Structure formats: C-alpha cells, structure tokens
JSON list of C-alpha atoms in Angstrom, two decimals:
[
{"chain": "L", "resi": 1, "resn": "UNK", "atom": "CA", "xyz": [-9.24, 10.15, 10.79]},
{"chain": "L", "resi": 2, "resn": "UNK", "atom": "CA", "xyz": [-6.73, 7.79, 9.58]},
{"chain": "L", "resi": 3, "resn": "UNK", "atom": "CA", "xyz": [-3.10, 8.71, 8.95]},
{"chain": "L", "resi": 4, "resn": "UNK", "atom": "CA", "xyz": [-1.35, 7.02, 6.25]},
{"chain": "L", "resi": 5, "resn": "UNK", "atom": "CA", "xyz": [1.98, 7.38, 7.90]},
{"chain": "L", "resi": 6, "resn": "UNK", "atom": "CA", "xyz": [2.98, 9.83, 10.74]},
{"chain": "L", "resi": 7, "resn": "UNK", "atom": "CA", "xyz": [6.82, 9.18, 10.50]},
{"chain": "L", "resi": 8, "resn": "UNK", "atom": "CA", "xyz": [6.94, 9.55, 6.86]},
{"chain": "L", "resi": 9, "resn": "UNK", "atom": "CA", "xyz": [9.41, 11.83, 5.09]},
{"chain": "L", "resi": 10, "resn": "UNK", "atom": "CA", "xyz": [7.83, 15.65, 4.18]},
{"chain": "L", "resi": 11, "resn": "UNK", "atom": "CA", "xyz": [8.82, 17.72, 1.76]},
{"chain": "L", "resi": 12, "resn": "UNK", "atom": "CA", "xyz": [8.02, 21.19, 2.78]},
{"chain": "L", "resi": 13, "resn": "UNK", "atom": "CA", "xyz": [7.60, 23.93, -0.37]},
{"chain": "L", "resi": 14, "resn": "UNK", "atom": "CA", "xyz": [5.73, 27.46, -0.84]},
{"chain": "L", "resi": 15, "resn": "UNK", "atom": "CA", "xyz": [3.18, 27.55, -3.74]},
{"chain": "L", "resi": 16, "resn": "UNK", "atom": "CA", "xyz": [4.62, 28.20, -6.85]},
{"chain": "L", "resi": 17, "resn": "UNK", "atom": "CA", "xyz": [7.83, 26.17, -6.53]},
{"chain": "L", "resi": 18, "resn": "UNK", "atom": "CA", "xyz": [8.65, 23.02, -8.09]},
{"chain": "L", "resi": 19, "resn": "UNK", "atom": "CA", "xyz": [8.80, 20.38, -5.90]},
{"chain": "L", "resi": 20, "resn": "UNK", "atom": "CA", "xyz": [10.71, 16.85, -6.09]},
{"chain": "L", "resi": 21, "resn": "UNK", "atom": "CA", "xyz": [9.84, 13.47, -4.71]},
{"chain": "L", "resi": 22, "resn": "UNK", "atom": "CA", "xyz": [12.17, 11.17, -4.84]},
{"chain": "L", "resi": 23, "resn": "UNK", "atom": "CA", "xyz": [11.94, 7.09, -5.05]},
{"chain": "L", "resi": 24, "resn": "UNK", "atom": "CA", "xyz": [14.58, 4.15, -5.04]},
{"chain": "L", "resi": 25, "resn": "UNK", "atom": "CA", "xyz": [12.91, 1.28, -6.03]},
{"chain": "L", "resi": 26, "resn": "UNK", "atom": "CA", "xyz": [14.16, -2.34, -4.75]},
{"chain": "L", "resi": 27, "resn": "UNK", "atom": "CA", "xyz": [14.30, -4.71, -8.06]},
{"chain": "L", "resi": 28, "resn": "UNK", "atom": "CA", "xyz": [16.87, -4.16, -11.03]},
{"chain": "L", "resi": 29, "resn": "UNK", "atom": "CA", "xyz": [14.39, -6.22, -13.38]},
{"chain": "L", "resi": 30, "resn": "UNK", "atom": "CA", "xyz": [10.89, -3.98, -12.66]},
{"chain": "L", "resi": 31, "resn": "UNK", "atom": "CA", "xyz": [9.52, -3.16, -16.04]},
{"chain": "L", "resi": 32, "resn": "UNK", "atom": "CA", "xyz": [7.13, -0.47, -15.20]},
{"chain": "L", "resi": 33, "resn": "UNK", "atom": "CA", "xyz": [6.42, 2.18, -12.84]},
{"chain": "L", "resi": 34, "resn": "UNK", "atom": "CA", "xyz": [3.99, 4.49, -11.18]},
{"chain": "L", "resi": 35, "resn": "UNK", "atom": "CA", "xyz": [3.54, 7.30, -9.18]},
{"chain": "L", "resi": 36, "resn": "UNK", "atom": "CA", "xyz": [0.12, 7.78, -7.03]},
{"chain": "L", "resi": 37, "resn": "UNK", "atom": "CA", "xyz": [-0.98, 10.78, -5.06]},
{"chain": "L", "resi": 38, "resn": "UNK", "atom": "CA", "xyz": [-2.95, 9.97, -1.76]},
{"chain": "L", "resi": 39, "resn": "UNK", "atom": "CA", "xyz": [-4.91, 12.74, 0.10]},
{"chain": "L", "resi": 40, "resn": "UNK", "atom": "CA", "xyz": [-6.29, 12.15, 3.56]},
{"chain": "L", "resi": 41, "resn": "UNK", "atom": "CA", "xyz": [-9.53, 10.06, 3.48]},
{"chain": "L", "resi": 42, "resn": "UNK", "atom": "CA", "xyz": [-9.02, 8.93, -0.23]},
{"chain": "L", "resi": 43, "resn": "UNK", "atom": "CA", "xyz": [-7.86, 6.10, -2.09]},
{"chain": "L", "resi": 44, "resn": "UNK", "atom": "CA", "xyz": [-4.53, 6.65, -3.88]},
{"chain": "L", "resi": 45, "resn": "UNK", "atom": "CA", "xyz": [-4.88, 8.02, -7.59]},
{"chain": "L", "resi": 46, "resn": "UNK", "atom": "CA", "xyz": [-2.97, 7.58, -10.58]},
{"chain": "L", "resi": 47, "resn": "UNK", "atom": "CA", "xyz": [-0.32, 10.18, -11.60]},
{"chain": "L", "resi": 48, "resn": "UNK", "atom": "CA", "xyz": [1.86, 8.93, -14.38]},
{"chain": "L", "resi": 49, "resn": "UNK", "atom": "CA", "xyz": [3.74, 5.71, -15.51]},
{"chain": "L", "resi": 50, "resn": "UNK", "atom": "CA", "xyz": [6.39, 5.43, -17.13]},
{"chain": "L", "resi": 51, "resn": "UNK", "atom": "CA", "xyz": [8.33, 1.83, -19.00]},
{"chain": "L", "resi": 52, "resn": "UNK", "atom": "CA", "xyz": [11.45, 0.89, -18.06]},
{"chain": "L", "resi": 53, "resn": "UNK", "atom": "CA", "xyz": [12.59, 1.58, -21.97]},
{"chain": "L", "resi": 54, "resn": "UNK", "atom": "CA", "xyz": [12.27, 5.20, -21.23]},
{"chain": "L", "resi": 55, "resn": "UNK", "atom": "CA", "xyz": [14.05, 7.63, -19.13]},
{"chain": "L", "resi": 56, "resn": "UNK", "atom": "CA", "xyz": [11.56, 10.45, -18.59]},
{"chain": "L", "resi": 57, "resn": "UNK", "atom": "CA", "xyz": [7.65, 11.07, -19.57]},
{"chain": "L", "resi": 58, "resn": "UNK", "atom": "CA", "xyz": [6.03, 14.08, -19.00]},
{"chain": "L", "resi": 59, "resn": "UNK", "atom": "CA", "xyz": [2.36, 14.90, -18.40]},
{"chain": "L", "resi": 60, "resn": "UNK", "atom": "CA", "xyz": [0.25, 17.88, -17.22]},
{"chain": "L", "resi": 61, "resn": "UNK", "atom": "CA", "xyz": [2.79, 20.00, -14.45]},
{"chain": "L", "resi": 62, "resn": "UNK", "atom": "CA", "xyz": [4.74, 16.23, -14.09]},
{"chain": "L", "resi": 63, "resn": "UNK", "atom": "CA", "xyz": [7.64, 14.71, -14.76]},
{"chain": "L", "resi": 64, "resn": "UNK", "atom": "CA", "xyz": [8.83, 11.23, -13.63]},
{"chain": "L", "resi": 65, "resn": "UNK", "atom": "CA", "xyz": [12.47, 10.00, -14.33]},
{"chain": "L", "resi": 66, "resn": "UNK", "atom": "CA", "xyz": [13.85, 7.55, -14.17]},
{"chain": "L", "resi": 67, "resn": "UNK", "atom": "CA", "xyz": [17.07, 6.50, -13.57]},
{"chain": "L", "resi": 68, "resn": "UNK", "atom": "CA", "xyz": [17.95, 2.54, -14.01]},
{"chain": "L", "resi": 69, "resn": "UNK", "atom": "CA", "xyz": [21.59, 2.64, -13.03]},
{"chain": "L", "resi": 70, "resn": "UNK", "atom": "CA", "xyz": [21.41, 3.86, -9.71]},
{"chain": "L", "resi": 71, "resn": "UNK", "atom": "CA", "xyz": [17.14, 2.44, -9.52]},
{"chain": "L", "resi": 72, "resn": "UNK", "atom": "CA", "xyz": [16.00, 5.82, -8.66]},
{"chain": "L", "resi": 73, "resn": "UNK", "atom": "CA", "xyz": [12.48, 7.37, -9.81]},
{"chain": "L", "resi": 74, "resn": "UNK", "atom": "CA", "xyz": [11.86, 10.51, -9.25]},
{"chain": "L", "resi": 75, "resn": "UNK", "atom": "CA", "xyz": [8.54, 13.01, -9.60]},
{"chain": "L", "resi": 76, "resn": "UNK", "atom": "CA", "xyz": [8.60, 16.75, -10.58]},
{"chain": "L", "resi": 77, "resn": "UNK", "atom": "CA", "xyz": [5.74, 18.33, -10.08]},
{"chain": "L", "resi": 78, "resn": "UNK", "atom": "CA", "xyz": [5.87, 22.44, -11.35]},
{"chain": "L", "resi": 79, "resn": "UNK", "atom": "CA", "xyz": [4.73, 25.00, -9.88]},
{"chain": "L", "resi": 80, "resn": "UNK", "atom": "CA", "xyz": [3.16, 23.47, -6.80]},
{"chain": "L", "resi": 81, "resn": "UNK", "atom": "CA", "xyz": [-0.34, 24.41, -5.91]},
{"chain": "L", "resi": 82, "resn": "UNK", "atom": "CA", "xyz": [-1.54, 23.89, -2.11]},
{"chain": "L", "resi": 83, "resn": "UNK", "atom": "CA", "xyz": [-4.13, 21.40, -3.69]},
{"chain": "L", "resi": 84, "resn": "UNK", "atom": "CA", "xyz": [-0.99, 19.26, -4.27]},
{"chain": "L", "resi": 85, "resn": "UNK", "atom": "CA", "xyz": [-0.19, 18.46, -0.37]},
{"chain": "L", "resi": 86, "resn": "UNK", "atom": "CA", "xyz": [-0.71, 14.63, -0.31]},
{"chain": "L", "resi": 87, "resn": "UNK", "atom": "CA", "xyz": [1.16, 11.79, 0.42]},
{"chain": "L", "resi": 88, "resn": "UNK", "atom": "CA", "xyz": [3.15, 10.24, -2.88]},
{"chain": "L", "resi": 89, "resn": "UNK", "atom": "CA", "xyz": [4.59, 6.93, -3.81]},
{"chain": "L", "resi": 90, "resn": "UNK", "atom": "CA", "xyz": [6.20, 5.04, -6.32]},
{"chain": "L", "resi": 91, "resn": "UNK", "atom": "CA", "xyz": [4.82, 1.64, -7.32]},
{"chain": "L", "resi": 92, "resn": "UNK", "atom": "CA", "xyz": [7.08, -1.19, -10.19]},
{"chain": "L", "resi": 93, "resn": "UNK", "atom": "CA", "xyz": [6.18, -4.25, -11.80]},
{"chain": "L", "resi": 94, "resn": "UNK", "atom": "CA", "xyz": [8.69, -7.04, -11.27]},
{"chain": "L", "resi": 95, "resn": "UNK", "atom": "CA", "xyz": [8.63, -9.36, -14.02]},
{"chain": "L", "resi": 96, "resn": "UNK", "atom": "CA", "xyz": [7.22, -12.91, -12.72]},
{"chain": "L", "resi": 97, "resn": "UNK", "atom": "CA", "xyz": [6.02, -11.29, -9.05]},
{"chain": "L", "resi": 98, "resn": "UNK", "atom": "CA", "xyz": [2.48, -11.60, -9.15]},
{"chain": "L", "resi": 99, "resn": "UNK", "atom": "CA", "xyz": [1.47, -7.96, -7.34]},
{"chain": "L", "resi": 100, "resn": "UNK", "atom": "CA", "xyz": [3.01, -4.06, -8.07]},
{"chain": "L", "resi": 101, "resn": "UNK", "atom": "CA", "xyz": [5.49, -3.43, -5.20]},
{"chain": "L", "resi": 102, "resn": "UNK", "atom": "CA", "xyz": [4.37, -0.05, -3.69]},
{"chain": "L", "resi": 103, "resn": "UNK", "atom": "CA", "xyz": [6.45, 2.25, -1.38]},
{"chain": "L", "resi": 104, "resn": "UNK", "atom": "CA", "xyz": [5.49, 3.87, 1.78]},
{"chain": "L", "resi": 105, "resn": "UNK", "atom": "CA", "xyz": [5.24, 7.34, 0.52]},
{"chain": "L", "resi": 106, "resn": "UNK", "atom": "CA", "xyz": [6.42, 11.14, 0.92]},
{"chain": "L", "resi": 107, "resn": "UNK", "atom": "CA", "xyz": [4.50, 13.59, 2.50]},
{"chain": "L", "resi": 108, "resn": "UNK", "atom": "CA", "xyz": [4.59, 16.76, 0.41]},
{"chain": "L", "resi": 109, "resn": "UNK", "atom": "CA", "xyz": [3.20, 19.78, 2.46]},
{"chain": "L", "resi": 110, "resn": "UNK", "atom": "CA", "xyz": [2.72, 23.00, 0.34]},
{"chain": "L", "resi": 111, "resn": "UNK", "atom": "CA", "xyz": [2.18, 26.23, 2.32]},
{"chain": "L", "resi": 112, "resn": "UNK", "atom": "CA", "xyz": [0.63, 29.10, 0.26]},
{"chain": "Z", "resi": 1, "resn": "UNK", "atom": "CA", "xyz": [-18.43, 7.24, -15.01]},
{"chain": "Z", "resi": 2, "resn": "UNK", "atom": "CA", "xyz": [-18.81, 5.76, -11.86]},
{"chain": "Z", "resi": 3, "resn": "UNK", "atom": "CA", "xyz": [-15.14, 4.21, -11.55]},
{"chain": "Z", "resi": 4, "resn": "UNK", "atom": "CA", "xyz": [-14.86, 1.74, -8.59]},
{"chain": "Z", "resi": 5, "resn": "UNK", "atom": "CA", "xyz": [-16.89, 2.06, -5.00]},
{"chain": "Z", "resi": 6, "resn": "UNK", "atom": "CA", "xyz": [-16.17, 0.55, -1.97]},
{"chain": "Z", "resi": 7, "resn": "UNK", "atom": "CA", "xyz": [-18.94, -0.27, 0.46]},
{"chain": "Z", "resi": 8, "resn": "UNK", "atom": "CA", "xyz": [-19.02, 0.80, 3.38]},
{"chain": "Z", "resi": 9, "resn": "UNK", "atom": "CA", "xyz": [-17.07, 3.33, 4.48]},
{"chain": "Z", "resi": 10, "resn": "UNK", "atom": "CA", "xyz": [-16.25, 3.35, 8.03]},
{"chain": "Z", "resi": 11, "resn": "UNK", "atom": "CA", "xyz": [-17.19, -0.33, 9.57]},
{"chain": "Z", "resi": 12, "resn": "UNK", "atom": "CA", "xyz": [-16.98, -1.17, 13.53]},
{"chain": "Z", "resi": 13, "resn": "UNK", "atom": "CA", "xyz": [-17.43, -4.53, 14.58]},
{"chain": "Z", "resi": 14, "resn": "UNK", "atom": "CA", "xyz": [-16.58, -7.23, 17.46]},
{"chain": "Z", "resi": 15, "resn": "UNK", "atom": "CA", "xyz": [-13.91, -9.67, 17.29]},
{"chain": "Z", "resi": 16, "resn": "UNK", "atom": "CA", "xyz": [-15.09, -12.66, 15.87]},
{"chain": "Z", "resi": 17, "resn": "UNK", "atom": "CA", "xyz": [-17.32, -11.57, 14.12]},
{"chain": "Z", "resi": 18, "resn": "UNK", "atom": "CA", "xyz": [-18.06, -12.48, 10.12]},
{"chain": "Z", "resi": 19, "resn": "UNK", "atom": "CA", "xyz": [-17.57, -8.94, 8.20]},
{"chain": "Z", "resi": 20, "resn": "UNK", "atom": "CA", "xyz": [-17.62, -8.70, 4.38]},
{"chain": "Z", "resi": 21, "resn": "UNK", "atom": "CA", "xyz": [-16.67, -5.27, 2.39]},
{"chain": "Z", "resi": 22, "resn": "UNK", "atom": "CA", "xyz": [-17.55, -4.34, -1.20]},
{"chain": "Z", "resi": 23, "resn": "UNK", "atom": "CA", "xyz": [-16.01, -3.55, -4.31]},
{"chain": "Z", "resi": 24, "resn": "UNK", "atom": "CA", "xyz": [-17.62, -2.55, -7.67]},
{"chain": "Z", "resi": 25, "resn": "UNK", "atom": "CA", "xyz": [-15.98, -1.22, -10.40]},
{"chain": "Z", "resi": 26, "resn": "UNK", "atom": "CA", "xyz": [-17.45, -0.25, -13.66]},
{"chain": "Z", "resi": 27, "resn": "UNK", "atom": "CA", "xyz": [-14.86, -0.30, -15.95]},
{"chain": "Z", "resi": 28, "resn": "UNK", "atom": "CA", "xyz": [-14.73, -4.03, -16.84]},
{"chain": "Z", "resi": 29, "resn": "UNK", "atom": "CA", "xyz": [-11.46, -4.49, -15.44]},
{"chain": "Z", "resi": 30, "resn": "UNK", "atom": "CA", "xyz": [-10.56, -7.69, -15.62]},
{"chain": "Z", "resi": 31, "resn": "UNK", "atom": "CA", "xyz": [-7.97, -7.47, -12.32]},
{"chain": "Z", "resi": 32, "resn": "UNK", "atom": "CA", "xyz": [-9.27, -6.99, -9.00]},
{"chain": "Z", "resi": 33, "resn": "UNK", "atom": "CA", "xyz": [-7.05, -6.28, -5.68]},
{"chain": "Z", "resi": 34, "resn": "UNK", "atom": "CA", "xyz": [-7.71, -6.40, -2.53]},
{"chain": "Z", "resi": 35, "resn": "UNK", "atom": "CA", "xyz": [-5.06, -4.11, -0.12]},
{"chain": "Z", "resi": 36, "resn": "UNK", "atom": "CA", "xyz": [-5.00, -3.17, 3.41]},
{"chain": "Z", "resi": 37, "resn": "UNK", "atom": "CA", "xyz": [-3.07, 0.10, 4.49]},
{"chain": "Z", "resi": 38, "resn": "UNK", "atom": "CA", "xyz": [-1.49, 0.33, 7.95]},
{"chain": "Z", "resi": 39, "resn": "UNK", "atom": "CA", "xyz": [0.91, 2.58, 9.64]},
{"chain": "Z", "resi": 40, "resn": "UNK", "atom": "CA", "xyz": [4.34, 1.91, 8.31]},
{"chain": "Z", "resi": 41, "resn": "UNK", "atom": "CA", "xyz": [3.59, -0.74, 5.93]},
{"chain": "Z", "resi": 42, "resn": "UNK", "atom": "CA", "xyz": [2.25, 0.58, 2.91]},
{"chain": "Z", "resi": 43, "resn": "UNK", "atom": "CA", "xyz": [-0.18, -0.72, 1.07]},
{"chain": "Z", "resi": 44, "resn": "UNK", "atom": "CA", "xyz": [0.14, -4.89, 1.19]},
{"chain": "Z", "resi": 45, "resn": "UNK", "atom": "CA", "xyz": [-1.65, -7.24, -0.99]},
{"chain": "Z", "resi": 46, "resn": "UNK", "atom": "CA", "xyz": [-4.51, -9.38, 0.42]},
{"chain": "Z", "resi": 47, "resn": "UNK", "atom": "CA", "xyz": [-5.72, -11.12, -3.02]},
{"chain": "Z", "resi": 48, "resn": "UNK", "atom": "CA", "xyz": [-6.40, -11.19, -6.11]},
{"chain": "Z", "resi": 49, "resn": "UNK", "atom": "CA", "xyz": [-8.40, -11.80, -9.08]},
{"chain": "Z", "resi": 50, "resn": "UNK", "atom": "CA", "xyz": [-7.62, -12.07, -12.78]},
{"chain": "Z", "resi": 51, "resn": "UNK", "atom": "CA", "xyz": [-11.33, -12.67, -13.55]},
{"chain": "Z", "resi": 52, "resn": "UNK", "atom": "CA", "xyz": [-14.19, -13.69, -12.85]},
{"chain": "Z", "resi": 53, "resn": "UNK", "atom": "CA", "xyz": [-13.91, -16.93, -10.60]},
{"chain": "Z", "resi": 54, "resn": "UNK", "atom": "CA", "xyz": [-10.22, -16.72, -10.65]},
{"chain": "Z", "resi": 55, "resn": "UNK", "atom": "CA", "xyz": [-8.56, -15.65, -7.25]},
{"chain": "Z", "resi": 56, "resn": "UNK", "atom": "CA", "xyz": [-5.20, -16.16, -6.16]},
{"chain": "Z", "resi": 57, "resn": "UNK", "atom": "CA", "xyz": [-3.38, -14.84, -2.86]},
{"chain": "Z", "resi": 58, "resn": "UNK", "atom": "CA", "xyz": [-1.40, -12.11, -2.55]},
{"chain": "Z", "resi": 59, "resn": "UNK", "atom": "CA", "xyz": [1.29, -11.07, 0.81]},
{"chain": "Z", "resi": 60, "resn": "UNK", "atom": "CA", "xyz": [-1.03, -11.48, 3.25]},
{"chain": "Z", "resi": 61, "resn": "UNK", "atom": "CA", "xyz": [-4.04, -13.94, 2.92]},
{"chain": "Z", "resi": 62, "resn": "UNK", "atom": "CA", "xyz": [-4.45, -15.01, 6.20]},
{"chain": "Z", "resi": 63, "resn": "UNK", "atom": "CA", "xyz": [-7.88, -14.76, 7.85]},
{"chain": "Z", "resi": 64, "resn": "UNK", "atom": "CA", "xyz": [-9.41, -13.50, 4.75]},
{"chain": "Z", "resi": 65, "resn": "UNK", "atom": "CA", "xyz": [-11.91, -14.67, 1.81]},
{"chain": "Z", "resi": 66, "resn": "UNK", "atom": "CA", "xyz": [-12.76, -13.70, -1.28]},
{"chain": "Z", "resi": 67, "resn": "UNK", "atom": "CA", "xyz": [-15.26, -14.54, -4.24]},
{"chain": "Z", "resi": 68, "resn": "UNK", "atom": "CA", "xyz": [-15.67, -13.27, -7.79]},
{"chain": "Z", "resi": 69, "resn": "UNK", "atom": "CA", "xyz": [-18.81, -14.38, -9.52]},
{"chain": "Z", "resi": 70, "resn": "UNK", "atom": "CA", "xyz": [-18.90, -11.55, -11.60]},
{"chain": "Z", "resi": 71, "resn": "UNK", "atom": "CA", "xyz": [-16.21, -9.40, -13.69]},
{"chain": "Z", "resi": 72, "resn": "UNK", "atom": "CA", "xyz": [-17.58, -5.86, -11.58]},
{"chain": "Z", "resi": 73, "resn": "UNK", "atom": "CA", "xyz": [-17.79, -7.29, -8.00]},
{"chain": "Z", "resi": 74, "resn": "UNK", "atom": "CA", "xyz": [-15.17, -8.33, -5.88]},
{"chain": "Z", "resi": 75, "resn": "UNK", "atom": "CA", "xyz": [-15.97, -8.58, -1.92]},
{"chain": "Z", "resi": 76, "resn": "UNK", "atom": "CA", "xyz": [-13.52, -9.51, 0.88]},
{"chain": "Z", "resi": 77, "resn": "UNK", "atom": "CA", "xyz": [-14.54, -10.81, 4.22]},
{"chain": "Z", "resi": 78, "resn": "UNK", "atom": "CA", "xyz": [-13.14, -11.70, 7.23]},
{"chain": "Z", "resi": 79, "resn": "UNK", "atom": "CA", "xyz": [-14.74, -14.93, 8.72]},
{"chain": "Z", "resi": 80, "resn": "UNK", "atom": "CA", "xyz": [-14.12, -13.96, 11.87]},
{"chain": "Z", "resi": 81, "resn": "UNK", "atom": "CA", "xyz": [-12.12, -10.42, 12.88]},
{"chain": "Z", "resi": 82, "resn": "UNK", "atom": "CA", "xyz": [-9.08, -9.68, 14.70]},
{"chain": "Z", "resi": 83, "resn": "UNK", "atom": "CA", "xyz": [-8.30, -6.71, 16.41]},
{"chain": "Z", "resi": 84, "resn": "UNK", "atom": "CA", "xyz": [-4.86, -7.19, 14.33]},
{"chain": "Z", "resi": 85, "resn": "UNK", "atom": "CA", "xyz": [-7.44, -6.51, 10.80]},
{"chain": "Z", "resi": 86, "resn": "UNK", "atom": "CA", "xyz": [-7.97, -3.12, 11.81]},
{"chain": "Z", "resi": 87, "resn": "UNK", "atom": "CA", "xyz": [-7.08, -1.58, 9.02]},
{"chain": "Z", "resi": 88, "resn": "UNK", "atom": "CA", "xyz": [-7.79, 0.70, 5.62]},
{"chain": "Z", "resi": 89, "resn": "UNK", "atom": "CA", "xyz": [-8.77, -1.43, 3.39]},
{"chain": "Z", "resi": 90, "resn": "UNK", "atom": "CA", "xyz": [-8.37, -0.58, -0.54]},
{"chain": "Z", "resi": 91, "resn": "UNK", "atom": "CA", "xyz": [-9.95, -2.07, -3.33]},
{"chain": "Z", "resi": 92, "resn": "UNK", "atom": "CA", "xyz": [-8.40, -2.16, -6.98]},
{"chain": "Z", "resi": 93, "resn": "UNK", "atom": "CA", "xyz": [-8.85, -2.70, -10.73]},
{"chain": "Z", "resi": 94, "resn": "UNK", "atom": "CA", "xyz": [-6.61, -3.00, -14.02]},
{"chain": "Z", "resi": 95, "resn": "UNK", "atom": "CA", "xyz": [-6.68, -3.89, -16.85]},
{"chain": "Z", "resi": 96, "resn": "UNK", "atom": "CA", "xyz": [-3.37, -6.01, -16.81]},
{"chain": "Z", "resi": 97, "resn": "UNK", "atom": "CA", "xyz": [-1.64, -7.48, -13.51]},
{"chain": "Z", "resi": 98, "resn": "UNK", "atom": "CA", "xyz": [0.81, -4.48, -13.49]},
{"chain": "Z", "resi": 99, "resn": "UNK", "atom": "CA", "xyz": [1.69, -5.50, -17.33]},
{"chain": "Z", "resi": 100, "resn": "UNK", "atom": "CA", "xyz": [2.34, -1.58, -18.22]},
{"chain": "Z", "resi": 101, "resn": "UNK", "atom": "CA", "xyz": [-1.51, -0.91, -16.54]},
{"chain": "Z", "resi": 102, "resn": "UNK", "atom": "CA", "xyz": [-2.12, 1.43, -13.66]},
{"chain": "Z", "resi": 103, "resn": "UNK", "atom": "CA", "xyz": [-4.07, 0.10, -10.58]},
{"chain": "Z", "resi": 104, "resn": "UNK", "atom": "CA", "xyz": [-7.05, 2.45, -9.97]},
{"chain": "Z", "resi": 105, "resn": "UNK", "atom": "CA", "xyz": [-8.47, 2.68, -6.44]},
{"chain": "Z", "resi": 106, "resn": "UNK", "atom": "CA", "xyz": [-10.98, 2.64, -4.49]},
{"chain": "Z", "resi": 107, "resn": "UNK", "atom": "CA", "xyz": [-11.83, 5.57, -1.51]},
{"chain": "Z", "resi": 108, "resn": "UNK", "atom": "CA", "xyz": [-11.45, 2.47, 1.04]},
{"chain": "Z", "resi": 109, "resn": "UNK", "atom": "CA", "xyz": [-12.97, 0.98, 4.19]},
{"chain": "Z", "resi": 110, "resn": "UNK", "atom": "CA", "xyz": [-12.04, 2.18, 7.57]},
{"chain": "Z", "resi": 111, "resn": "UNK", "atom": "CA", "xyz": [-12.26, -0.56, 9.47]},
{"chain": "Z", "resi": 112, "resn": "UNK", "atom": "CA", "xyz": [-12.13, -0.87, 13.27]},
{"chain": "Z", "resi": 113, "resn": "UNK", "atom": "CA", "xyz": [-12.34, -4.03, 15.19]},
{"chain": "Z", "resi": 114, "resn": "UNK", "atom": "CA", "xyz": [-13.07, -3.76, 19.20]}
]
C-alpha cells in the first residue's frame, strides 16, 4: 500500500509509556490548532484542538501544548497502547490564509 | 452516522483520460476540501468549497475540476490525467474554514495513473 512518508521522523516507545510528538508551526499569527492521527490506509482523524488563547487542553489520554513564544505544539499521549502507532501531525489556522496549514507528520511506532 | 465517503477506493486509469472521484458527507458541513497526499509533501490543498455552488482554489488547482450542486456532494475530476496526479487523494468537511473547526476526513482514493 501507500506510505505516507518513508523518511519521516519515528518516535520509538514500549506500551505503557507516555509518548511526545512534537510540532513547530511556521506562522506567529495562527489562531487555532490541531493534531490528527493517520494509520496506514485511512484518512487522517481528529485528535484535539486547541485556541491560540490557551496554553494546554486536555482530552481522553491527550494533551496538546502549546507554546506561542518559541511556536511549538506539542502532543502527549499517556500510557501508549500499540493501537496508537500512526503517523501524527499538527495542522493551524492563519488568520486571512484561506486553507489549515498541515505538517508532514511523526511516525510514532509502539512496540508491546 | 455515516460521516463522509469517498468513492472509489483504489482507481487505475490511462493518461489522458477524464477521471472523477466522490465525496459525500452527511453531516451538512458547509466546507468541503479537496487534498492530495504525496511522499514528502503532506497533505496540499486542491479546492475548495464554502457551499453549495461556491468553489474557490486552493495550492494546487492545476489540472483539476470541481462542482458543488449540493451541500453533501463534492466530486473532483481530472479532465485528463497525468502520471504526475498519482496520488492519495483526501476529501474533507467543516463546519468553518479552519475558524476554530476541525477538518474531518475522508478514507481517500488511491489513485494510480499508467
């Protein structure tokens, strides 16, 4: 099948540890952001969001910061399950751009 | 709930040749995106649509068409394929252009081009 990106940077974790993916975003204006999950053969699926008024949001075993001095997102995601390996990647809204700006991704590989 | 389908799946065609792919989404969305997903680019834009009979580019138009005549359908084609549109192609709804709304996606269209 398809490979959404064989040189992309892996993350490499055992089950049960938390893992961290980071992203630094390219526009000091975005507004919003999101994280997706992609697993081979699907389309990529919402995670979590967060507004650029806020600094961290948590949902259900994730965490997204974010860090607007240094434009830096990051996701947490606890005690990693082997359902978790996936590609992940950031997406932000820049006010007036017409489109969400996506990056290429992370591969996180989680060995049980 | 049925989300948003892309039709078909896996496509192989000719070069040259007039291929359209489908997108249906049930949520009433009114923003639809077209994407295509290649090796070391991401996912890039192809178009747009804020509703129905409203379309706009997006990053990379070229060679492609699309039509919205109705909020839930939203299909692309390529008048006439390139081996350079071989691609995974994504389909997309919100309800916002990225105005604090998630994109949801479609499972995509693999498709080749010989």
């Amino acid at each position: 099948g398809e490979s959404v990106g064989l040189h992309l940077p892996t993350l490499s974790v055992q089950e049960g540890d938390n893992s961290i993916i980071n992203c630094a975003y390219s526009n000091s204006a975005s507004d919003y952001f999101i994280w997706y999950k992609q697993e081979s053969g699907k389309g990529p699926q919402f995670i979590i969001d967060i507004r650029s008024n806020m600094d961290k949001r948590q949902g259900q075993r994730v965490t997204v910061l974010l860090n607007k001095t240094v434009k830096h997102l990051s996701l947490q995601i606890a005690a990693t399950q082997p359902g978790d390996s996936a590609v992940y990647f950031c997406a932000e809204n820049i006010p007036g751009f017409q489109k969400l700006v996506f990056g290429t991704g992370t591969r996180l590989l989680v060995s049980p | 709930d049925a989300g948003i389908t892309q039709s078909p799946r896996y496509k192989i065609t000719e070069t040259g040749r007039q291929v359209t792919l489908m997108c249906h989404q049930t949520w009433s969305h009114s923003y639809m995106f077209w994407y295509r997903q290649d090796l070391g680019h991401g996912l890039r834009l192809i178009y747009y649509s804020a509703a129905a009979d409203i379309t706009d580019k997006g990053e990379v138009p070229d060679g492609y068409v699309v039509s919205r005549s109705k909020t839930e359908n939203f299909p692309l084609t390529l008048e006439s394929a390139t081996r350079s549109q071989t691609s995974v192609y994504f389909c997309a709804s919100s309800d916002g252009q990225g105005r604090n709304q998630p994109q949801h996606f479609g499972d995509g269209t693999r498709l080749s081009i010989l």
